Short mmCIF file of C-alpha atoms in Angstrom, two decimals:
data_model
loop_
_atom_site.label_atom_id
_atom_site.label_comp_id
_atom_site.label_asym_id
_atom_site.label_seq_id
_atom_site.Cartn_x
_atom_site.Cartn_y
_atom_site.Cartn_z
CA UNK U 1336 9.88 13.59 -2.29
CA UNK U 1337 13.36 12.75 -3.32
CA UNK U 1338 14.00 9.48 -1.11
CA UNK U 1339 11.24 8.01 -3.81
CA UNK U 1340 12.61 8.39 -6.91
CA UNK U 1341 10.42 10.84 -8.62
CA UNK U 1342 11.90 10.13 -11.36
CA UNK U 1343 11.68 6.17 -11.67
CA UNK U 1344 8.38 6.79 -14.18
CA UNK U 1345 9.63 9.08 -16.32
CA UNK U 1346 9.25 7.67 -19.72
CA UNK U 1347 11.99 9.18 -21.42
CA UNK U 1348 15.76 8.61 -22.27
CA UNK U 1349 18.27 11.74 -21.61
CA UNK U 1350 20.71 9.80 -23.46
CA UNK U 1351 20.87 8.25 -26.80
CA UNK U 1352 23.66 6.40 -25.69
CA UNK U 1353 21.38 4.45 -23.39
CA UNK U 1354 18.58 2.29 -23.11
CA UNK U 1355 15.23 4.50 -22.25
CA UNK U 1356 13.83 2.51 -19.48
CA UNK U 1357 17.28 1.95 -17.60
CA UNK U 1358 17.91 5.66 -18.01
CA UNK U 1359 14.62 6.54 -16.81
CA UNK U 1360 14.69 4.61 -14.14
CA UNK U 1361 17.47 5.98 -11.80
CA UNK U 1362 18.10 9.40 -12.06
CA UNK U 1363 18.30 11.89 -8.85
CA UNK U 1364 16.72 9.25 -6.13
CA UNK U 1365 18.07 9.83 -2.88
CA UNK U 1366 17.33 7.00 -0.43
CA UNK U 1367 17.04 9.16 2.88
CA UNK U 1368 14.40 11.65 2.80
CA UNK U 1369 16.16 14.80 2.94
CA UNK U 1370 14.51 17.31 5.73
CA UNK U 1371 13.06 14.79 7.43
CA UNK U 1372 15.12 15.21 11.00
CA UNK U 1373 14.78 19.06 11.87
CA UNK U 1374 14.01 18.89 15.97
CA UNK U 1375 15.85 17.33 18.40
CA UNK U 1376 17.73 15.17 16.12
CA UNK U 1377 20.48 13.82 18.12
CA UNK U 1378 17.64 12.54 21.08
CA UNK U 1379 16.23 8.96 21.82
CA UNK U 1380 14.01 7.66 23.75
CA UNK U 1381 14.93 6.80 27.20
CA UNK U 1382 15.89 3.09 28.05
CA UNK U 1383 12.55 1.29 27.78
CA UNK U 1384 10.81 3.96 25.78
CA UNK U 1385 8.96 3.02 22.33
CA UNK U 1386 8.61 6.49 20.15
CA UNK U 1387 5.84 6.17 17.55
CA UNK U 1388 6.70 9.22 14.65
CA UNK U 1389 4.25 9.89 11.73
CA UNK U 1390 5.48 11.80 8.96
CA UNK U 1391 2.94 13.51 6.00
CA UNK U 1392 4.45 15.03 3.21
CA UNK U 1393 3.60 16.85 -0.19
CA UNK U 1394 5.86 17.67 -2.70
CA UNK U 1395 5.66 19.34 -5.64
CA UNK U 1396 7.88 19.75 -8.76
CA UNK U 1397 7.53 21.72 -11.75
CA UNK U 1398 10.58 20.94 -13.57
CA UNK U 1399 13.89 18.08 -13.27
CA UNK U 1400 17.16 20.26 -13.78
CA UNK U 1401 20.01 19.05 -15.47
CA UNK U 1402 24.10 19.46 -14.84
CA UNK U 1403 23.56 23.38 -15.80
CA UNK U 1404 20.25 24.06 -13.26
CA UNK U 1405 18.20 24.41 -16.82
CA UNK U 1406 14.85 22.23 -17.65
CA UNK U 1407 15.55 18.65 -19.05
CA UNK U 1408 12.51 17.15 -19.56
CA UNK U 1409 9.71 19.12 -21.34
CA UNK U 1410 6.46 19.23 -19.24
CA UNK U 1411 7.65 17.77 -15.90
CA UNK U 1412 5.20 18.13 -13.29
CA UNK U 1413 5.52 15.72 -10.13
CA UNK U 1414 3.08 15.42 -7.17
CA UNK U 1415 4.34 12.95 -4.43
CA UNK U 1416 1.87 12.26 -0.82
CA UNK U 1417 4.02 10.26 1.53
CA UNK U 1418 2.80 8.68 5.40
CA UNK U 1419 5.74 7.56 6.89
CA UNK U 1420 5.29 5.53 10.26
CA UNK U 1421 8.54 5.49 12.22
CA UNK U 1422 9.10 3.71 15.16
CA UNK U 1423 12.03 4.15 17.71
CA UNK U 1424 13.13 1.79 20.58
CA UNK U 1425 15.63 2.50 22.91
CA UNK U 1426 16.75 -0.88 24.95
CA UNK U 1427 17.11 -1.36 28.43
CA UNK U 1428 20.34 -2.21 28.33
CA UNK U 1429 23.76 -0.48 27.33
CA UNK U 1430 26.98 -0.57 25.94
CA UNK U 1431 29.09 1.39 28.14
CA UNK U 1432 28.42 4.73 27.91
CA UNK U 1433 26.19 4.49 25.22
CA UNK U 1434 22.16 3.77 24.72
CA UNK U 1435 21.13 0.92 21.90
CA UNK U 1436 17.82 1.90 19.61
CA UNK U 1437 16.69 0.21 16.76
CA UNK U 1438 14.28 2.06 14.54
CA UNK U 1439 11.89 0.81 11.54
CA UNK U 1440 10.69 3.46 8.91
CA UNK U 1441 7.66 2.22 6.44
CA UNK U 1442 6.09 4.19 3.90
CA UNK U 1443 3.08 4.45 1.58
CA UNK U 1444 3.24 6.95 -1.18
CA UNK U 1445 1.12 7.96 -4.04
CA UNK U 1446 3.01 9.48 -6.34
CA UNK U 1447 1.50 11.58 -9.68
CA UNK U 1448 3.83 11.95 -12.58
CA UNK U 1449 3.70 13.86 -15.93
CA UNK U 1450 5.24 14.65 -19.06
CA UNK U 1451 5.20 16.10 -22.61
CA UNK U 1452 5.62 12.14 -23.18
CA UNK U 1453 2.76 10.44 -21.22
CA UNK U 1454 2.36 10.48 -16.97
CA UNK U 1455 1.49 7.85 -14.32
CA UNK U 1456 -0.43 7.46 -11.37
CA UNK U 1457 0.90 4.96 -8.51
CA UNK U 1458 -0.30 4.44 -5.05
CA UNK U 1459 1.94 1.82 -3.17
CA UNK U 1460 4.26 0.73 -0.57
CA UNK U 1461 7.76 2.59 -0.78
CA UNK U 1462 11.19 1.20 0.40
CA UNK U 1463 11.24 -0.04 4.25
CA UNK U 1464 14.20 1.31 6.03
CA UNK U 1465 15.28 0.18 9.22
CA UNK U 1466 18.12 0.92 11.61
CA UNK U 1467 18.84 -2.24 13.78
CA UNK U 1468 21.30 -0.63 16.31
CA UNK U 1469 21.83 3.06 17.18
CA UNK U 1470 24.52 4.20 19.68
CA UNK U 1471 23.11 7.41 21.50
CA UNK U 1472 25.04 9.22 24.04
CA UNK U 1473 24.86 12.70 26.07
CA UNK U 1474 26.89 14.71 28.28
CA UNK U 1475 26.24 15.21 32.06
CA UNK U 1476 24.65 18.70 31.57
CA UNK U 1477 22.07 17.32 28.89
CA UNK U 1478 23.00 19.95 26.75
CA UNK U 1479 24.65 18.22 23.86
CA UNK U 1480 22.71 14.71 22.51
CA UNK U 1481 23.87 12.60 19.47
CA UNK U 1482 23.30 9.24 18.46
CA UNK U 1483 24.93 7.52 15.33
CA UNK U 1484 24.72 4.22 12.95
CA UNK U 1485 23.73 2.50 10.00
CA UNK U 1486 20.16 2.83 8.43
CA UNK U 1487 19.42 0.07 5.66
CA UNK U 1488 16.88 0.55 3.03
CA UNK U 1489 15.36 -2.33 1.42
CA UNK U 1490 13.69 -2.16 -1.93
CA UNK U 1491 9.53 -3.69 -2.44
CA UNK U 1492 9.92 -3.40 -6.03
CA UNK U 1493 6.96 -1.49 -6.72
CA UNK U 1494 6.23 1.38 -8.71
CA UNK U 1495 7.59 3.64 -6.51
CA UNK U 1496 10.51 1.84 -4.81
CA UNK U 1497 13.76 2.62 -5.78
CA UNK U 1498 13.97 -0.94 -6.71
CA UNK U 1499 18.08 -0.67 -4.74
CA UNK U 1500 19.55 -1.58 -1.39
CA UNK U 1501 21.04 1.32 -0.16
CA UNK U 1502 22.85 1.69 3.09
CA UNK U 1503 23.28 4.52 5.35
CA UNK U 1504 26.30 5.49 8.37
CA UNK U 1505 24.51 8.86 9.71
CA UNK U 1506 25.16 10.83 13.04
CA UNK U 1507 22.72 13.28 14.22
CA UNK U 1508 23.53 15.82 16.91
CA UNK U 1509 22.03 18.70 19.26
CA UNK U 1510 23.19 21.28 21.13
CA UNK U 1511 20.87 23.14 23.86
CA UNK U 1512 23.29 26.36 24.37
CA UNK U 1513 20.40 27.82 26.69
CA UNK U 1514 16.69 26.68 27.69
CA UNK U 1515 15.35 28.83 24.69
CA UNK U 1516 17.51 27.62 21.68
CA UNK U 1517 18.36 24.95 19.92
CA UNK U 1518 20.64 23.98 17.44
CA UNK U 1519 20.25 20.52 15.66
CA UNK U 1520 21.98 18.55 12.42
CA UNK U 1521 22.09 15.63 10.97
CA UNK U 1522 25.25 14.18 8.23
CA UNK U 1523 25.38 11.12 6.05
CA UNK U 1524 26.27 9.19 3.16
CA UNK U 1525 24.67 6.67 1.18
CA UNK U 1526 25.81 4.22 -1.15
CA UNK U 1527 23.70 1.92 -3.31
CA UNK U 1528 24.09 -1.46 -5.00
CA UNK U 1529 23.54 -1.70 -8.80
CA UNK U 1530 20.22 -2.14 -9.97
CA UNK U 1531 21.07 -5.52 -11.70
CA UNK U 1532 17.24 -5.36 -13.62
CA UNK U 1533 18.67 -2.05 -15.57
CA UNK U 1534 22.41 -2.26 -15.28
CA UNK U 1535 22.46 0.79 -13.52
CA UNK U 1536 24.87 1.84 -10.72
CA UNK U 1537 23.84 5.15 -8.62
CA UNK U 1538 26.33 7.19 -7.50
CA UNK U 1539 27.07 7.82 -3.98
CA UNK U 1540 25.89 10.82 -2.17
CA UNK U 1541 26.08 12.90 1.24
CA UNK U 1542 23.60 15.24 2.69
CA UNK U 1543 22.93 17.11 5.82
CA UNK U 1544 20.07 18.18 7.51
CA UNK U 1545 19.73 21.42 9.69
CA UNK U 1546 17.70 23.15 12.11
CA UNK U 1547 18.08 26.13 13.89
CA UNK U 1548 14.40 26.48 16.85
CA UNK U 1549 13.66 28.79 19.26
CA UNK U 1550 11.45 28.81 21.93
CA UNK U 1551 10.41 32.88 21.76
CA UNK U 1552 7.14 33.35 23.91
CA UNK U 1553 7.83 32.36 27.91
CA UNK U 1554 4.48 32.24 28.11
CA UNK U 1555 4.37 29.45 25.68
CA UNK U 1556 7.56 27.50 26.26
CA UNK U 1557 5.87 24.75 24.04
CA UNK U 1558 6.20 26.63 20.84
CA UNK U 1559 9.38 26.82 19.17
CA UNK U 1560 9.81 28.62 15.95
CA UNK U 1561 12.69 27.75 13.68
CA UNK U 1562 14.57 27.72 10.03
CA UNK U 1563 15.57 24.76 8.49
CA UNK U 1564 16.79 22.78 5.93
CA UNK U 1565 19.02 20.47 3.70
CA UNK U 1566 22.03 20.12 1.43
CA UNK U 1567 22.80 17.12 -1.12
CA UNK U 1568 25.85 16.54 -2.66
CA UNK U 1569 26.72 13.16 -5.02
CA UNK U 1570 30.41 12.47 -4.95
CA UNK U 1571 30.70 9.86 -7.66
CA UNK U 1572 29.32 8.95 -11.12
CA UNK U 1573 26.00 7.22 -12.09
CA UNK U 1574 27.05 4.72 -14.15
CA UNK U 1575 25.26 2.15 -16.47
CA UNK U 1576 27.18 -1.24 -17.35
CA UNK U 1577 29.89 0.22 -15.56
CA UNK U 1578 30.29 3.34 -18.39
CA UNK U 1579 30.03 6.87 -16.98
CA UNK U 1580 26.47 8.07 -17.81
CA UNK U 1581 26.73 11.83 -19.80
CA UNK U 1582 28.68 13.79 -17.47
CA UNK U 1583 28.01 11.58 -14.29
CA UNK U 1584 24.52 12.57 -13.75
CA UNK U 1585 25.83 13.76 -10.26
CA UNK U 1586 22.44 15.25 -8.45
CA UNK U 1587 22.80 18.08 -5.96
CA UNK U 1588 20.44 20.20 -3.91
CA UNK U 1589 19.90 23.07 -1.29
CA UNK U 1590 16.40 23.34 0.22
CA UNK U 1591 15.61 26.03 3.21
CA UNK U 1592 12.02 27.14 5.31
CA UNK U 1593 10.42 27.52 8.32
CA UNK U 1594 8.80 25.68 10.77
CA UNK U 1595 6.77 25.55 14.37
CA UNK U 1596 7.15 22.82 16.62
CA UNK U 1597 4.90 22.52 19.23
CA UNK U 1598 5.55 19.98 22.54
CA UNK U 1599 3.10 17.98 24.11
CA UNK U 1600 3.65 16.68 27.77
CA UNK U 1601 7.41 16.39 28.84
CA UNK U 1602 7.67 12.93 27.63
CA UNK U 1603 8.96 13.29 24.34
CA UNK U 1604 5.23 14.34 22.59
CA UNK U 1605 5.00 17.19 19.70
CA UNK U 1606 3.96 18.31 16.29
CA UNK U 1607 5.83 20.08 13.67
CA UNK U 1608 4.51 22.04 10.36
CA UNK U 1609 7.53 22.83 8.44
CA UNK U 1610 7.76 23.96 4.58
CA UNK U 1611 11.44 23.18 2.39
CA UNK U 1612 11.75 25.50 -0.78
CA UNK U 1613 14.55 23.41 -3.44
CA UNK U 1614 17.35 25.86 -4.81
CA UNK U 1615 20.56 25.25 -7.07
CA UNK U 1616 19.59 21.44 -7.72
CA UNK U 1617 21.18 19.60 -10.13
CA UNK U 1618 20.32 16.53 -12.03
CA UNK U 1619 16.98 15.99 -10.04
CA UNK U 1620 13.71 17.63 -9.11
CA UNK U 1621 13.08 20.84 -8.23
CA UNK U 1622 10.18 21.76 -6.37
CA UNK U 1623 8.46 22.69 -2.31
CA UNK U 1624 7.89 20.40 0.26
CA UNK U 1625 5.32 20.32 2.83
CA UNK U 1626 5.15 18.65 6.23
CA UNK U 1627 3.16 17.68 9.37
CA UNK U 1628 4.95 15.02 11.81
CA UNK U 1629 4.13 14.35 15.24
CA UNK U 1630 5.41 11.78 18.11
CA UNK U 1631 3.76 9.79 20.49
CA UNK U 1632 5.76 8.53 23.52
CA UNK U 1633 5.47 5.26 24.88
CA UNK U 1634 6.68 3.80 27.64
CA UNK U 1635 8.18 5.80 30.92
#
């Protein structure tokens, strides 16, 4: 999974210009993990409502791609198992118009890395990310639903933290054009401080996640079959003691697949199985991604 830094334990340097273990350690993290929000992405929970959200994901890579889309590092083979608990809180009170929920995300990850050069084998805390306030808002129809803020991710400086603070402004949106379809997104853009260990500055990067669902069968309104996906774009240079690194090193990625979501009471309970194939990436992994989330409601 990209948000983890696959390739923090990669042993080798993909410039000579550069130390080997600064180099190694920073290339094509993302802090947000891309394809994460792809149902219902611009609800919260009602005022007083606690949403509990477990995430488990597998990814696989066979190869990092560089600038051109070609193999960089011989033998590359990365298996990362991620369980994510999330937990949303939406406060009684309000700010005008608008709802306030905080969130907290925290991770353990096992992550299984290999090369032509050696390989590693880490099982350990990841980065804790939390959102402290959330402004959600929706219009008198309940039709359209978005809630925006900042989400800040703070390193545990283990194996496979991305050993940064990174901070997030993201919106996330939905639009219910009829009962049966849906039509959800999520945008952002996240900027890192220099890992002062390594020297290393990260570039900047935006990314959007997508969803089109649709709720086919009336005989089963709680199924919803959909396509989804993601996009990744870095918009400035990776740069080590403040010297452009190569060309930038600026990572990109596409990732599409389907899903089902199935929902479980009308309080806000569900599961989702959803698979993300990677395409036209750049400067970072390349590989399949696997999920199964669900959400418990409590509260109301």
């Amino acid at each position: 999974m990209n948000r983890f830094k696959i390739a923090i334990l990669i042993s080798i340097g993909l410039n000579s210009g550069c130390p080997i273990e600064a180099r190694a350690t920073e290339n094509g993290f993302s802090a947000y993990p891309q394809g994460v929000n792809t149902i219902l992405n611009g609800l919260v929970p009602q005022p007083g409502q606690t949403w509990i959200q477990n995430y488990s994901t597998y990814y696989s890579a066979k190869s990092f791609k560089d600038s051109n889309g070609n193999n960089l590092i011989p033998g590359f083979d990365a298996d990362l198992a991620v369980e994510s608990i999330r937990v949303m809180h939406t406060w009684d009170w309000q700010i005008g118009q608008f709802s306030v929920s905080s969130t907290i995300v925290l991770p353990f990850i096992h992550a299984d890395i290999d090369t032509a050069f050696g390989g590693t084998d880490n099982t350990e805390i990841g980065d804790v990310s939390v959102g402290p306030m959330y402004l959600g808002w929706s219009n008198p129809d309940k039709t359209f639903f978005a809630y925006a803020g900042l989400e800040f991710y703070l390193p545990s400086k283990t194996e496979v933290s991305n050993k940064v603070f990174s901070i997030s402004p993201n919106l996330h949106l939905t639009w219910l054009p009829d009962p049966q379809l849906e039509l959800s997104g999520t945008i952002g853009t996240e900027f890192h401080l220099k890992n002062e260990d390594t020297d290393y500055q990260s570039g900047s990067l935006s990314y959007m996640d997508w969803a089109v669902n649709y709720r086919a069968f009336q005989s089963l309104p709680q199924l919803a079959i959909g396509v989804q996906g993601y996009a990744a774009k870095q918009f400035s240079d990776d740069k080590i003691g403040g010297t452009t690194v190569s060309d930038g090193f600026r990572q990109q990625a596409f990732a599409i697949g389907p899903q089902l979501v199935y929902a479980i009471g009308n309080r806000g309970g569900g599961v989702v199985l959803k698979w993300q194939h990677e395409f036209d990436v750049e400067n970072r992994p390349e590989g399949d991604k696997f999920w199964f989330q669900f959400q418990v409601p409590i509260g109301n």
